[in-house]
Short mmCIF file of C-alpha atoms and ligand atoms in Angstrom, two decimals:
data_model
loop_
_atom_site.label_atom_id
_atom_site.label_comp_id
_atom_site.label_asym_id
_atom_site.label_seq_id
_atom_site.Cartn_x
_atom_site.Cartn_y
_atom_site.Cartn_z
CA UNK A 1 82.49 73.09 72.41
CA UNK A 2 82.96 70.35 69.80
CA UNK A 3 84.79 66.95 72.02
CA UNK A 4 86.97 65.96 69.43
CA UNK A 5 89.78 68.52 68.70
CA UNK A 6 89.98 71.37 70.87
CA UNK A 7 91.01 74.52 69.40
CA UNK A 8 94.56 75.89 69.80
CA UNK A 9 93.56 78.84 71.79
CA UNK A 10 92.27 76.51 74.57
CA UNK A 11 96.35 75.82 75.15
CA UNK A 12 96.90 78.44 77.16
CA UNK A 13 96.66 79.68 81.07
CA UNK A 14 93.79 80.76 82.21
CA UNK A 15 93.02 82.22 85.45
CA UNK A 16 90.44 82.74 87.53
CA UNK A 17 88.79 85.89 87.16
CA UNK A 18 86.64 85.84 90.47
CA UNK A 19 85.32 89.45 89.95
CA UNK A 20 83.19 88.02 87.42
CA UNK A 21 82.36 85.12 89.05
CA UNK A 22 78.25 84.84 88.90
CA UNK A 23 76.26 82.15 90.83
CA UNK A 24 77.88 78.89 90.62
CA UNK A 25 80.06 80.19 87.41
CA UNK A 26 83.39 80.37 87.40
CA UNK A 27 84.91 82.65 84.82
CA UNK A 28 88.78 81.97 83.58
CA UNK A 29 90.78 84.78 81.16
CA UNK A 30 94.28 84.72 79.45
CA UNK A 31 96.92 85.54 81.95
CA UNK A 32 97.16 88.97 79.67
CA UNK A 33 94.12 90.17 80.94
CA UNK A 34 94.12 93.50 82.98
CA UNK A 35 93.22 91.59 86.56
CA UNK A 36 92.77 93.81 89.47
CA UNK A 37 94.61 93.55 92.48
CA UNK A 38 93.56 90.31 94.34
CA UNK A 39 94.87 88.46 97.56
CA UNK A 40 95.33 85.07 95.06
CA UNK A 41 94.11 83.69 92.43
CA UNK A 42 93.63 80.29 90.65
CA UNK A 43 94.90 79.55 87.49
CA UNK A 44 94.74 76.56 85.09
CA UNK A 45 97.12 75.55 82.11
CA UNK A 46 95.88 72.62 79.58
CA UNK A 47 98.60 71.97 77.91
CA UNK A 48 98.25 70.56 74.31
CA UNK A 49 99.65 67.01 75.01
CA UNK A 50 97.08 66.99 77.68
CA UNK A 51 99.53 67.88 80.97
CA UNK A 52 97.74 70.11 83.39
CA UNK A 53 99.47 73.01 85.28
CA UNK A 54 97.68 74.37 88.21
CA UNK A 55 98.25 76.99 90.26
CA UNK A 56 96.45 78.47 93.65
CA UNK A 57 97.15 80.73 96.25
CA UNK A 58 99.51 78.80 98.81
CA UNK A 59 98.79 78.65 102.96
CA UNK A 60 101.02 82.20 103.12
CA UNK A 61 99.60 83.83 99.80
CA UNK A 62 102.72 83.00 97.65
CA UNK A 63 101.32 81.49 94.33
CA UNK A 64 101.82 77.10 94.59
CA UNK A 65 101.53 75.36 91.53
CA UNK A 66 101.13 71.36 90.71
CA UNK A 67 101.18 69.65 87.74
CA UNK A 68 98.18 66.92 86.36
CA UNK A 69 96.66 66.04 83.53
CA UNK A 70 93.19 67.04 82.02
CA UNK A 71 90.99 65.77 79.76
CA UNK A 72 87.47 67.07 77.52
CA UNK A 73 84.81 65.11 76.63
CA UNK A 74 82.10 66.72 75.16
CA UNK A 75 81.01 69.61 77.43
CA UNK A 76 82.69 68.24 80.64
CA UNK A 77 86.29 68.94 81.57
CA UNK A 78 88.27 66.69 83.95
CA UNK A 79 91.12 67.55 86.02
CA UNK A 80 93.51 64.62 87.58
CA UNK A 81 95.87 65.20 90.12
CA UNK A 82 99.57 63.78 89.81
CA UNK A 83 99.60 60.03 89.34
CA UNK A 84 95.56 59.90 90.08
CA UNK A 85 93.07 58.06 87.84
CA UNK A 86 90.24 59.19 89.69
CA UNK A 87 88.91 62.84 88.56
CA UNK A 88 90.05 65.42 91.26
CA UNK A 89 87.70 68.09 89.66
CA UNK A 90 84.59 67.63 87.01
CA UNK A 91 83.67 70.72 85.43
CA UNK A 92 81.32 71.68 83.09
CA UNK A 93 82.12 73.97 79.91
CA UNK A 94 79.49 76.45 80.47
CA UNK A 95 80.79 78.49 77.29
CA UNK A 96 84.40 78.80 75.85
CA UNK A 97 86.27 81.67 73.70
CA UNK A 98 89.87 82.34 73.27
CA UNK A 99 89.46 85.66 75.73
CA UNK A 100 86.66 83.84 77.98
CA UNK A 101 86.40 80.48 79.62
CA UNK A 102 83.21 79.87 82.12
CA UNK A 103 83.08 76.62 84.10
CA UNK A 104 81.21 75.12 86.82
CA UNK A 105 81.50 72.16 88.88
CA UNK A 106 79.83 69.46 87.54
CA UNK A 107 78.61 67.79 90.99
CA UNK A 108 77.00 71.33 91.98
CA UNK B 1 91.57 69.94 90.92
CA UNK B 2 93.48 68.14 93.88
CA UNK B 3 96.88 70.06 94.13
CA UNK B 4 99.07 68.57 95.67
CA UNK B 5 100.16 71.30 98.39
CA UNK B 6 103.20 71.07 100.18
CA UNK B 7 104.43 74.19 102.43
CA UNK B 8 106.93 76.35 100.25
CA UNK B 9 109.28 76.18 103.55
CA UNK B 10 111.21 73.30 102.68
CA UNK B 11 113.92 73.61 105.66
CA UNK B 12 113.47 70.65 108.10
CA UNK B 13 114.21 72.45 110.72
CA UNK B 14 111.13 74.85 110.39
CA UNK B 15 109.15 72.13 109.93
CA UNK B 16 110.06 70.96 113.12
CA UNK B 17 109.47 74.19 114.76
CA UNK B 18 106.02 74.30 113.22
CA UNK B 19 105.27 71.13 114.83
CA UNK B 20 106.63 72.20 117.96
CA UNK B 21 104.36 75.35 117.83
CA UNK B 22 101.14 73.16 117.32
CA UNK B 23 101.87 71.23 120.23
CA UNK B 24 101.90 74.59 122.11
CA UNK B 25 98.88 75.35 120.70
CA UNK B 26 97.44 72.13 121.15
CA UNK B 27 98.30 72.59 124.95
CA UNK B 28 96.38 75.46 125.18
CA UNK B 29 93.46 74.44 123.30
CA UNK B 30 93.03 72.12 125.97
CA UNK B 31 94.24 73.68 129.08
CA UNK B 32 92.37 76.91 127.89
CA UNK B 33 95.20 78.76 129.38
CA UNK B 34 95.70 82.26 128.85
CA UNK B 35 99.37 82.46 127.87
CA UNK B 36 102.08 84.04 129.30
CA UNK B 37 102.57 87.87 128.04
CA UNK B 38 100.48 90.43 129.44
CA UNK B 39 97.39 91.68 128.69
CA UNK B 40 98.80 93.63 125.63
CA UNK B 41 101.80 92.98 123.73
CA UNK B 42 103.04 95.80 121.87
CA UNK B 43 105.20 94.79 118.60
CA UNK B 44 107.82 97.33 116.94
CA UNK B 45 107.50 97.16 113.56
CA UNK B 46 109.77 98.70 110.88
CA UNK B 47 108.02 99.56 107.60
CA UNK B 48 110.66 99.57 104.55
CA UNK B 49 109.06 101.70 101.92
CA UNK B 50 110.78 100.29 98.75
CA UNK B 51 109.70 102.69 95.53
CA UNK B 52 110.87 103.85 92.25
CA UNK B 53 107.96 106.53 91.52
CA UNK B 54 106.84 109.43 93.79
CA UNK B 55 103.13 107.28 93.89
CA UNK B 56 105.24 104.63 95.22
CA UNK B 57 106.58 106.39 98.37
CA UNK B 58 103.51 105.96 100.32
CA UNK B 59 103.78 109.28 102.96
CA UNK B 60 103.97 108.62 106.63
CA UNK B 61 100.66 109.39 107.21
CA UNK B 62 99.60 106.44 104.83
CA UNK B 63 101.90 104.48 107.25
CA UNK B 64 100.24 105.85 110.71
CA UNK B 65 96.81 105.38 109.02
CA UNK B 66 97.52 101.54 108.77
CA UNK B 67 99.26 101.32 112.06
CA UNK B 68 95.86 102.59 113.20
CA UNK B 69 93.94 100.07 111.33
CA UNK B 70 95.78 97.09 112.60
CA UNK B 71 95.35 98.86 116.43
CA UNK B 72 91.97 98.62 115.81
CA UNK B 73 91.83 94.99 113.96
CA UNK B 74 93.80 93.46 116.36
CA UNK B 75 91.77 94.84 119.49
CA UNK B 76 88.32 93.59 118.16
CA UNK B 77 87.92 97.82 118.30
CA UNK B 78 87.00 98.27 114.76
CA UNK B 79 83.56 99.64 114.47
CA UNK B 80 82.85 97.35 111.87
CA UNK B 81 82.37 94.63 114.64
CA UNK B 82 79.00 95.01 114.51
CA UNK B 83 78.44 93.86 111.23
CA UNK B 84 79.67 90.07 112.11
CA UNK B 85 76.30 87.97 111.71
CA UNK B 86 74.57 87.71 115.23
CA UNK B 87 75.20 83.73 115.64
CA UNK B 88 79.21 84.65 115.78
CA UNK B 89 79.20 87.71 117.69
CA UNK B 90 80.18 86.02 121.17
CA UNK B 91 83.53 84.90 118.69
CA UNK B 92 84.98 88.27 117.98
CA UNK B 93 88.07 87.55 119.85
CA UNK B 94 90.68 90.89 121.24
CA UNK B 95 93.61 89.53 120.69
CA UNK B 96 95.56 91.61 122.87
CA UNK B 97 98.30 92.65 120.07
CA UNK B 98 99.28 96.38 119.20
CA UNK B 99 101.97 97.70 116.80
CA UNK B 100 104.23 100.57 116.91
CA UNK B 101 106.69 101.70 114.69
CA UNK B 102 110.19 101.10 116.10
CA UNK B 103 111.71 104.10 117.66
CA UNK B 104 115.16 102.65 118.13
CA UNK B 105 117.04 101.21 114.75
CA UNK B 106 118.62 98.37 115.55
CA UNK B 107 122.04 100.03 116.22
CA UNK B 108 119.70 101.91 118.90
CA UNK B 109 119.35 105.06 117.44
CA UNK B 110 116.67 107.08 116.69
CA UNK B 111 114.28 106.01 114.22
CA UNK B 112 110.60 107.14 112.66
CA UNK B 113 110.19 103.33 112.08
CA UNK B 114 109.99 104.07 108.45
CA UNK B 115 112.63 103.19 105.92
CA UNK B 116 112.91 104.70 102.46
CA UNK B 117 114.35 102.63 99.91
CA UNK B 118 114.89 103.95 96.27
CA UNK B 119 114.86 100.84 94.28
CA UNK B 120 115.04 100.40 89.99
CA UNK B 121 112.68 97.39 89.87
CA UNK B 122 109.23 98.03 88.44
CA UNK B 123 107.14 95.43 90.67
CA UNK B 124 108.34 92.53 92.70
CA UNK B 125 107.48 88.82 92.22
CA UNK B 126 106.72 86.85 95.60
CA UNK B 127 109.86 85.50 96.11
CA UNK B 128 111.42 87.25 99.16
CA UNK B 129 113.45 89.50 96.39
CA UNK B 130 112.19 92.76 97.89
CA UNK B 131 113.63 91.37 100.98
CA UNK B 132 117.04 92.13 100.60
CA UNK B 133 119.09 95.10 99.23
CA UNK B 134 121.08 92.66 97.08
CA UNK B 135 118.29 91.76 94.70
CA UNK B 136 116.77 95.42 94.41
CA UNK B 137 114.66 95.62 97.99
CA UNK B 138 115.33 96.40 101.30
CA UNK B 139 117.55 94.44 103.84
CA UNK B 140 115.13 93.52 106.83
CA UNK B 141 116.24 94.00 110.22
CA UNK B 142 116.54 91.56 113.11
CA UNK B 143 113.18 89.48 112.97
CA UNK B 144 113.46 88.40 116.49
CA UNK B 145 113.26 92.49 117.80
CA UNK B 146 110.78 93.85 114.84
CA UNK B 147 107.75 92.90 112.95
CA UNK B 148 109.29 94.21 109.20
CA UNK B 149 106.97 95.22 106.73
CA UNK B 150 107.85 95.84 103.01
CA UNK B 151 105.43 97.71 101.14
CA UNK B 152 106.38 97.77 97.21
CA UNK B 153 104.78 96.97 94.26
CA UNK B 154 104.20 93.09 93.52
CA UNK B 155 103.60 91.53 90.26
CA UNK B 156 100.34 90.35 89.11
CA UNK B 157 98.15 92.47 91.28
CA UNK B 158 99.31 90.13 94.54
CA UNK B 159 98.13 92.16 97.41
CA UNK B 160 100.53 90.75 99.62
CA UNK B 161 102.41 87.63 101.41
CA UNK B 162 103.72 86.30 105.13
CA UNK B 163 105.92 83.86 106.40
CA UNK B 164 105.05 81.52 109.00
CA UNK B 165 106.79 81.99 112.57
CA UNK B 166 109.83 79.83 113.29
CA UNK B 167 111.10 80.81 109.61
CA UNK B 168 113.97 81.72 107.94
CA UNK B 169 115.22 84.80 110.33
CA UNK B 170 116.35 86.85 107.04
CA UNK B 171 112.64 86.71 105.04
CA UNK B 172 110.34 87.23 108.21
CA UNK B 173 107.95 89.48 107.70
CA UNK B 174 105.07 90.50 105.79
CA UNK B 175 104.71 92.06 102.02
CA UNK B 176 101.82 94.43 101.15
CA UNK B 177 100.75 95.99 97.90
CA UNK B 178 101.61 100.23 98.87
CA UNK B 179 98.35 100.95 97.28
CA UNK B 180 96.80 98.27 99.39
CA UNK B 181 98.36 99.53 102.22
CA UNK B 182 97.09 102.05 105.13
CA UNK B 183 94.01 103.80 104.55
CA UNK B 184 95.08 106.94 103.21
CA UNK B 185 97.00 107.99 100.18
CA UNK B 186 97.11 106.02 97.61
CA UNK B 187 95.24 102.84 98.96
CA UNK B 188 92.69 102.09 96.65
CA UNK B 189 89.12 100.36 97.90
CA UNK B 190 88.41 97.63 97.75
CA UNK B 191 91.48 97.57 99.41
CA UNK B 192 91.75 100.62 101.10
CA UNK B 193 90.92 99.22 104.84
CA UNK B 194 94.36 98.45 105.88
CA UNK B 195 93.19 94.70 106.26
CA UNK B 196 95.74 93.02 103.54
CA UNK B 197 98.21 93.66 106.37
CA UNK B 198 95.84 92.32 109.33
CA UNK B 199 95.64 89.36 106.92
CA UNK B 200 99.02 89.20 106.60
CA UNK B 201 100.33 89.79 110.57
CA UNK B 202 97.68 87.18 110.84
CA UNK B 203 99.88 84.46 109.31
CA UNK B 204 103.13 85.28 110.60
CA UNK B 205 101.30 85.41 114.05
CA UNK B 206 100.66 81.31 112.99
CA UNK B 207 96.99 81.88 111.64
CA UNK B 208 95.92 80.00 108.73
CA UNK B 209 92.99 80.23 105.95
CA UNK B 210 89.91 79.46 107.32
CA UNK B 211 89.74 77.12 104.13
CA UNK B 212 92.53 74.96 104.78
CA UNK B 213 94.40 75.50 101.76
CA UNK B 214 92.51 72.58 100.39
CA UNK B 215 89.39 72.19 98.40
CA UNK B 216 87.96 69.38 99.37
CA UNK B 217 86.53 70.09 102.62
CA UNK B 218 89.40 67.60 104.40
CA UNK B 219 91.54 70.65 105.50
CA UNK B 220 91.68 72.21 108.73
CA UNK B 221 92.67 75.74 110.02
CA UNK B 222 93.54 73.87 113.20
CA UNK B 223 91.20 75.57 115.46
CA UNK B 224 87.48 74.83 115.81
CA UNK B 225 85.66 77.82 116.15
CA UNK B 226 85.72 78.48 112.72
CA UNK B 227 83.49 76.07 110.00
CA UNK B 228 85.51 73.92 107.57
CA UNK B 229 84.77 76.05 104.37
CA UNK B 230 85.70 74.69 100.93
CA UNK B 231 87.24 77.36 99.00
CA UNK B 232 88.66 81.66 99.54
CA UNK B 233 85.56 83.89 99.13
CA UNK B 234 86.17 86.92 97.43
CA UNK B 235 84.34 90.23 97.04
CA UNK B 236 81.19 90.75 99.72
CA UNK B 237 79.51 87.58 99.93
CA UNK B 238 76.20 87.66 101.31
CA UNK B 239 75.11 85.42 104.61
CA UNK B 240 75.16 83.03 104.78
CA UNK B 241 77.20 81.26 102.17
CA UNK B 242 77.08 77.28 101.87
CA UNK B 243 79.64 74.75 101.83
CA UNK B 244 81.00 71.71 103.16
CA UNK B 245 77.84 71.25 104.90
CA UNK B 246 78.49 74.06 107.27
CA UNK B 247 75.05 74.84 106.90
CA UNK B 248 73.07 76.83 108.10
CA UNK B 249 75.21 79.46 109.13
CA UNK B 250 77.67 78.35 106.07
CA UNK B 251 81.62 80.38 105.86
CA UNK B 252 82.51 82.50 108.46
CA UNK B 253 84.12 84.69 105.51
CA UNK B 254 83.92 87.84 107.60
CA UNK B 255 86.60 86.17 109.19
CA UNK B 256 90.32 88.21 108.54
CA UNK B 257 91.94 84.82 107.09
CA UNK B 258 89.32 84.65 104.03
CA UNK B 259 89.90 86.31 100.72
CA UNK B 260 87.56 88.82 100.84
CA UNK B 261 87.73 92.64 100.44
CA UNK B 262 88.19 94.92 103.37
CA UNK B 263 85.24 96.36 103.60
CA UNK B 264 83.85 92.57 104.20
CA UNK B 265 86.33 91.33 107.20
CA UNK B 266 85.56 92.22 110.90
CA UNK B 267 86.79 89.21 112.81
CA UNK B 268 89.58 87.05 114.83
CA UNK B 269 88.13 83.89 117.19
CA UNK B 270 88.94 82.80 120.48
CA UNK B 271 90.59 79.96 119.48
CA UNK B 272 92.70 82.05 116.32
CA UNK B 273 93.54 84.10 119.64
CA UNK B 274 94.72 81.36 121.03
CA UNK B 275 96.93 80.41 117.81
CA UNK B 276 98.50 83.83 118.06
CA UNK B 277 99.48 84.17 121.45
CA UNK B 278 101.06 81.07 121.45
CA UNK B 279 103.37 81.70 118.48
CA UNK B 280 104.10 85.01 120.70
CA UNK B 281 104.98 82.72 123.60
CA UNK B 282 106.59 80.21 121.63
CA UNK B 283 109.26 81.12 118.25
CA UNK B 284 108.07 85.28 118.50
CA UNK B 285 109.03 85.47 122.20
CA UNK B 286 111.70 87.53 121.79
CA UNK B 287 109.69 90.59 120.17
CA UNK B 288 107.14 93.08 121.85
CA UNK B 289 106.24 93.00 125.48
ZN1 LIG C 1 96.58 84.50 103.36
#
C-alpha cells in the first residue's frame, strides 16, 4: 500500500470479519458485506481527515463506539485513542482492497 | 485500539447499585458463603415472540427446546461437560438456576408463558426498541416477578443483548436472535445450541466477559477462576489458545461468557456461581424461589 495518499476507498467502515480470520490475520470488509450472524463484532472507520471511529461489542453485547484518530505510514497503521499520543494499536497492512482489508498486530 | 469504554447505563443510580452488588459479591468471595436461596431457584420467564413473517413466529416447541437447553446449561447437566479441557474440569460450576415459563400473567391468569406479538418492523436495532409496544415490540412485564425474553429479529446479524441487574425496571431482560434461539425450528448452527440465551441470562444474572471488555489484558471479569484473556474468541478455537500470558493453559473460551459458537461453550465457574447467586440475593431477590 503506497504511504503517501491513501486511496478513497480506504474511507470507509470496515468490520471485522472474524469468520475469516486465519492465524494471527485479521480480516476487515465494507459494512455491506453479507456478515453472518455473530454475538459482536469490531469495526473500524478511517475517516479521510484522519478521525478514527471505532466500534466493539460493549460489556452487555450492545455495539459501543469511540472516536480517535489513525494514521498510515508505509505498511503500518496506527490507531490513537481520544486525546492519546501514544499508539493504542500498531497494525500491520498485511494486504488492502476496497472489498478486503487484512491486518495484524504489529507487536505479534 | 484503546476505546474508551464506559457502561451504556448512564443512570447514577444503577451505578450505585452495581457497586453495591460487587460488594455483595466481594463478601462472598471471601466468606465463601453459599448464599441465601435454596438449593435451586426456579425463575418464571415470559418469552415475547415479536414477528412479522410466519419464519419469525418461532413455535412453542422451539421455545420448550431452549427452556431445556438453559435447564441443562445452568445445572452443569449438559453432556457436553465433558469436553471442558481436563485442567478445568474441577471448575464446571451448577449453578443451581432453572427456568420455567410463567404460568400466571401478571394479572394472575393463566398463561403458556409465551407472548405473540405481530409487529411491522423488519429487524430491530439494539436499542431496547423491541422492548416496548410503543416503538413496534412488545411491552415487558414486571422485571422484578419474570425473567422476559424477546426473541425478534435484530439488525446486523446481532445474536442478542442483556442488561445488567439493578437496571432500568422497564428494559430488563434479555434479546435473542429467533433463529438463534432454542434448538429446534428455525435455529440455525452454529447457533442452534440454545447458548446465545445462556450467554445472555448470564449477564443479567451479573456475569461479565471473561475478556474484560478491554484489550489490553488490564480488565477483569471480577472473579478469579477464570484467566485474564485479551480479546472474544470466536468460532471453535483449539486448546489451548495464548494470551496475556495465561499460558500454558491460555483462554478458558469454553467458558459461556466468550464469543464463541455453541457447539464450543460447556462451562460456568465457582466463582461466576458465586457472581450469580449474589445478584439473585441482592437486586433479583424478588424473582424465582
Ligand atoms: Zn456478552
Amino acid at each position: 500500500m503506497p504511504s503517501d495518499a491513501p486511496p478513497d476507498w480506504l474511507h470507509q467502515r470496515w468490520v471485522h470479519s472474524h469468520e475469516e480470520d486465519h492465524g494471527d490475520e485479521m480480516v476487515f470488509r465494507p459494512a455491506s458485506f453479507p456478515f453472518p450472524p455473530s454475538r459482536g463484532r469490531r469495526s473500524i472507520e478511517l475517516g479521510k481527515d484522519g478521525t478514527l471511529r471505532g466500534a466493539r461489542p460493549g460489556p452487555t453485547d450492545r455495539s459501543e463506539g469511540a472516536e480517535g484518530r489513525w494514521q498510515i505510514e508505509g505498511e503500518r497503521l496506527t490507531l490513537f485513542s481520544p486525546g492519546s499520543q501514544s499508539p493504542a494499536q500498531a497494525l500491520v497492512i498485511v494486504s488492502a482492497s476496497a472489498d478486503r482489508l487484512v491486518l495484524r498486530s504489529a507487536s505479534g | 485500539m484503546q476505546v474508551h469504554y464506559r457502561l451504556l447505563e448512564q443512570d447514577p443510580d444503577f451505578r450505585l447499585r452495581q457497586a453495591e452488588l460487587e460488594q455483595r459479591v466481594n463478601e462472598r468471595l471471601m466468606a465463601g458463603a453459599a448464599g441465601l436461596r435454596g438449593s435451586v431457584t426456579t425463575i418464571p420467564a415470559v418469552v415475547h415472540v415479536v414477528y412479522r413473517t410466519s419464519d419469525e413466529k418461532v413455535a412453542a416447541a422451539q421455545v420448550k427446546s431452549q427452556l431445556a437447553a438453559l435447564n441443562k446449561d445452568y445445572r452443569a447437566t449438559n453432556p457436553d461437560r465433558s469436553s471442558v479441557p481436563p485442567v478445568w474440569l474441577g471448575l464446571v460450576t451448577d449453578a443451581r438456576v432453572q427456568f420455567a415459563l410463567a404460568t400466571r400473567d401478571p394479572t394472575g391468569k393463566k398463561t403458556a408463558g409465551i407472548v405473540y406479538v405481530p409487529t411491522t418492523l423488519g429487524s430491530f436495532p439494539a436499542d431496547d426498541s423491541v422492548k416496548a409496544k410503543a416503538t413496534g415490540g412488545a411491552d415487558g412485564w414486571p422485571s422484578d416477578r419474570y425473567l422476559n425474553v424477546w426473541v425478534c429479529t435484530l439488525a446486523d446479524g446481532l445474536l442478542g443483548y442483556a442488561q445488567f441487574p439493578g437496571g432500568p425496571p422497564k428494559t430488563d431482560g434479555v434479546v435473542v436472535l429467533n433463529r438463534a434461539f432454542g434448538t429446534t425450528g428455525t435455529a440455525t448452527a452454529p447457533f442452534d445450541l440454545g447458548r446465545s440465551a445462556t450467554h445472555e441470562i448470564g449477564h443479567w444474572l451479573n456475569l461479565r466477559h471473561v475478556w474484560s471488555d478491554t484489550e489490553d489484558c488490564t480488565g477483569s471479569d471480577f472473579v478469579a477462576d477464570t484467566p485474564t484473556q485479551q480479546h472474544p474468541n470466536y468460532g471453535q478455537p483449539r486448546f489451548p489458545h495464548v494470551s496475556c500470558h495465561n499460558g500454558p493453559n491460555g483462554d478458558m473460551f469454553m467458558n459461556y461468557m466468550d464469543y464463541v459458537d455453541d457447539d464450543a461453550m460447556f462451562m460456568f465457574t465457582a466463582q461466576q456461581v458465586v457472581r450469580m447467586q449474589a445478584s439473585l440475593d441482592g437486586p433479583r431477590s424478588s424473582i424465582g424461589k
